[in-house]
């Protein structure tokens, strides 16, 4: 097995991203978010206001809230989302669909993120990619 690969040999993010990640409007509850995650077997939900991506909520976020006794039915997503900015504990970090899987892993490492929002050349959200999705793509080429 090769340890290093040339960047051009590495698959693109678009080949391994989730094209239909769970999406909810900003007025939804965390209970709605959990139902979407379970229904689509995904570790996160993207939160939108119309076409504008506001942030995301992850399964670990919801797990922490359940452990603290927070009612998911009453909790509004907007109070708990990781906002789409480059600051904060778990920022909503974006990557282009044409970027390499290795670059996605680098971005995840540098930003301490386990999921990235994938955008196209027009900055339109086209999916998400997790660490496992990226590793699956990397492994196919090793």
Coordinates of C-alpha atoms in Angstrom, one line a residue:
X1 CA 0.0 0.0 0.0
X2 CA 1.3 3.4 -0.9
X3 CA 1.6 5.9 2.0
X4 CA 1.4 9.0 -0.2
X5 CA -0.6 9.8 -3.3
X6 CA -0.2 12.4 -5.9
X7 CA -3.0 15.0 -5.5
X8 CA -4.3 14.4 -9.1
X9 CA -4.8 10.7 -8.3
X10 CA -7.1 11.4 -5.4
X11 CA -10.8 11.3 -6.0
X12 CA -12.9 14.5 -5.9
X13 CA -15.2 15.4 -3.0
X14 CA -18.2 15.2 -5.4
X15 CA -17.7 11.5 -5.9
X16 CA -18.2 10.6 -2.2
X17 CA -20.3 13.4 -0.8
X18 CA -23.9 13.0 0.4
X19 CA -26.0 14.7 -2.3
X20 CA -29.2 14.9 -0.3
X21 CA -28.4 15.7 3.3
X22 CA -31.2 16.3 5.7
X23 CA -32.4 19.9 5.6
X24 CA -34.8 21.8 7.8
X25 CA -36.0 25.3 8.1
X26 CA -34.8 27.5 10.9
X27 CA -38.1 27.3 12.7
X28 CA -37.8 23.6 13.3
X29 CA -37.2 21.8 16.6
X30 CA -34.3 19.6 17.6
X31 CA -36.8 16.7 17.7
X32 CA -37.4 17.4 13.9
X33 CA -33.7 17.4 13.4
X34 CA -33.2 14.1 15.1
X35 CA -36.1 12.5 13.1
X36 CA -34.4 13.8 9.8
X37 CA -31.0 12.4 10.8
X38 CA -32.5 9.0 11.7
X39 CA -34.7 8.9 8.5
X40 CA -31.7 9.7 6.3
X41 CA -29.1 7.9 8.3
X42 CA -27.0 11.0 8.6
X43 CA -25.0 12.5 11.4
X44 CA -26.2 16.1 10.7
X45 CA -28.9 18.4 9.5
X46 CA -28.4 21.5 7.5
X47 CA -30.5 24.5 8.7
X48 CA -31.8 26.9 6.1
X49 CA -33.8 30.1 5.9
X50 CA -35.2 29.8 2.4
X51 CA -32.1 29.2 0.2
X52 CA -29.6 30.6 2.8
X53 CA -27.6 28.1 4.8
X54 CA -27.6 29.3 8.4
X55 CA -25.8 26.4 10.1
X56 CA -26.0 22.8 11.0
X57 CA -26.8 20.6 14.0
X58 CA -24.9 17.3 14.5
X59 CA -25.8 14.1 16.2
X60 CA -23.2 14.7 18.9
X61 CA -24.8 18.2 19.6
X62 CA -28.2 16.5 20.1
X63 CA -26.6 13.7 22.2
X64 CA -25.1 16.3 24.6
X65 CA -28.4 18.1 25.0
X66 CA -30.3 14.8 25.7
X67 CA -27.6 14.0 28.3
X68 CA -28.3 17.4 29.9
X69 CA -32.1 16.8 30.0
X70 CA -33.0 19.3 27.3
X71 CA -36.4 18.7 25.8
X72 CA -35.8 18.2 22.0
X73 CA -39.5 18.9 21.3
X74 CA -39.3 22.3 22.9
X75 CA -35.8 23.3 21.9
X76 CA -35.6 25.4 18.8
X77 CA -32.8 24.7 16.4
X78 CA -31.8 28.3 16.1
X79 CA -30.7 28.3 19.8
X80 CA -28.3 25.4 19.2
X81 CA -27.0 25.4 15.6
X82 CA -23.4 25.7 14.7
X83 CA -23.5 28.9 12.7
X84 CA -21.9 28.9 9.2
X85 CA -18.9 31.1 9.9
X86 CA -15.2 30.4 10.4
X87 CA -15.3 30.9 14.2
X88 CA -16.8 29.1 17.1
X89 CA -16.5 25.6 18.5
X90 CA -17.8 23.7 15.5
X91 CA -17.9 26.0 12.5
X92 CA -19.9 25.2 9.4
X93 CA -16.9 24.8 7.2
X94 CA -17.4 24.6 3.5
X95 CA -15.4 22.9 0.7
X96 CA -15.8 22.9 -3.1
X97 CA -17.1 19.7 -4.8
X98 CA -14.1 19.8 -7.1
X99 CA -11.6 19.6 -4.3
X100 CA -9.8 16.4 -3.5
X101 CA -10.7 14.0 -0.8
X102 CA -7.2 14.5 0.8
X103 CA -7.9 18.3 0.9
X104 CA -11.2 17.6 2.6
X105 CA -9.4 15.6 5.2
X106 CA -6.9 18.4 5.7
X107 CA -9.7 21.0 6.1
X108 CA -11.5 18.8 8.6
X109 CA -8.2 18.3 10.6
X110 CA -7.4 22.0 10.6
X111 CA -10.9 23.1 11.5
X112 CA -11.6 20.2 14.0
X113 CA -14.7 19.4 12.0
X114 CA -16.1 15.9 11.3
X115 CA -18.5 17.1 8.5
X116 CA -18.1 19.7 5.8
X117 CA -20.7 21.5 3.7
X118 CA -20.0 21.0 0.0
X119 CA -20.6 23.8 -2.4
X120 CA -20.3 24.2 -6.1
X121 CA -18.4 26.8 -8.1
X122 CA -21.4 29.2 -7.6
X123 CA -21.3 28.7 -3.8
X124 CA -24.6 26.7 -3.9
X125 CA -24.9 24.0 -1.3
X126 CA -24.8 20.6 -3.1
X127 CA -24.1 18.2 -0.3
X128 CA -22.1 17.3 2.8
X129 CA -19.1 15.0 3.3
X130 CA -18.0 13.3 6.6
X131 CA -14.7 12.0 7.7
X132 CA -15.8 8.5 6.9
X133 CA -17.1 9.5 3.4
X134 CA -13.7 11.1 2.7
X135 CA -11.8 8.1 4.0
X136 CA -13.9 5.8 1.9
X137 CA -12.8 7.7 -1.2
X138 CA -9.2 7.8 -0.1
X139 CA -9.1 4.1 0.6
X140 CA -10.3 3.2 -2.9
X141 CA -7.2 4.7 -4.4
X142 CA -4.6 3.3 -2.0

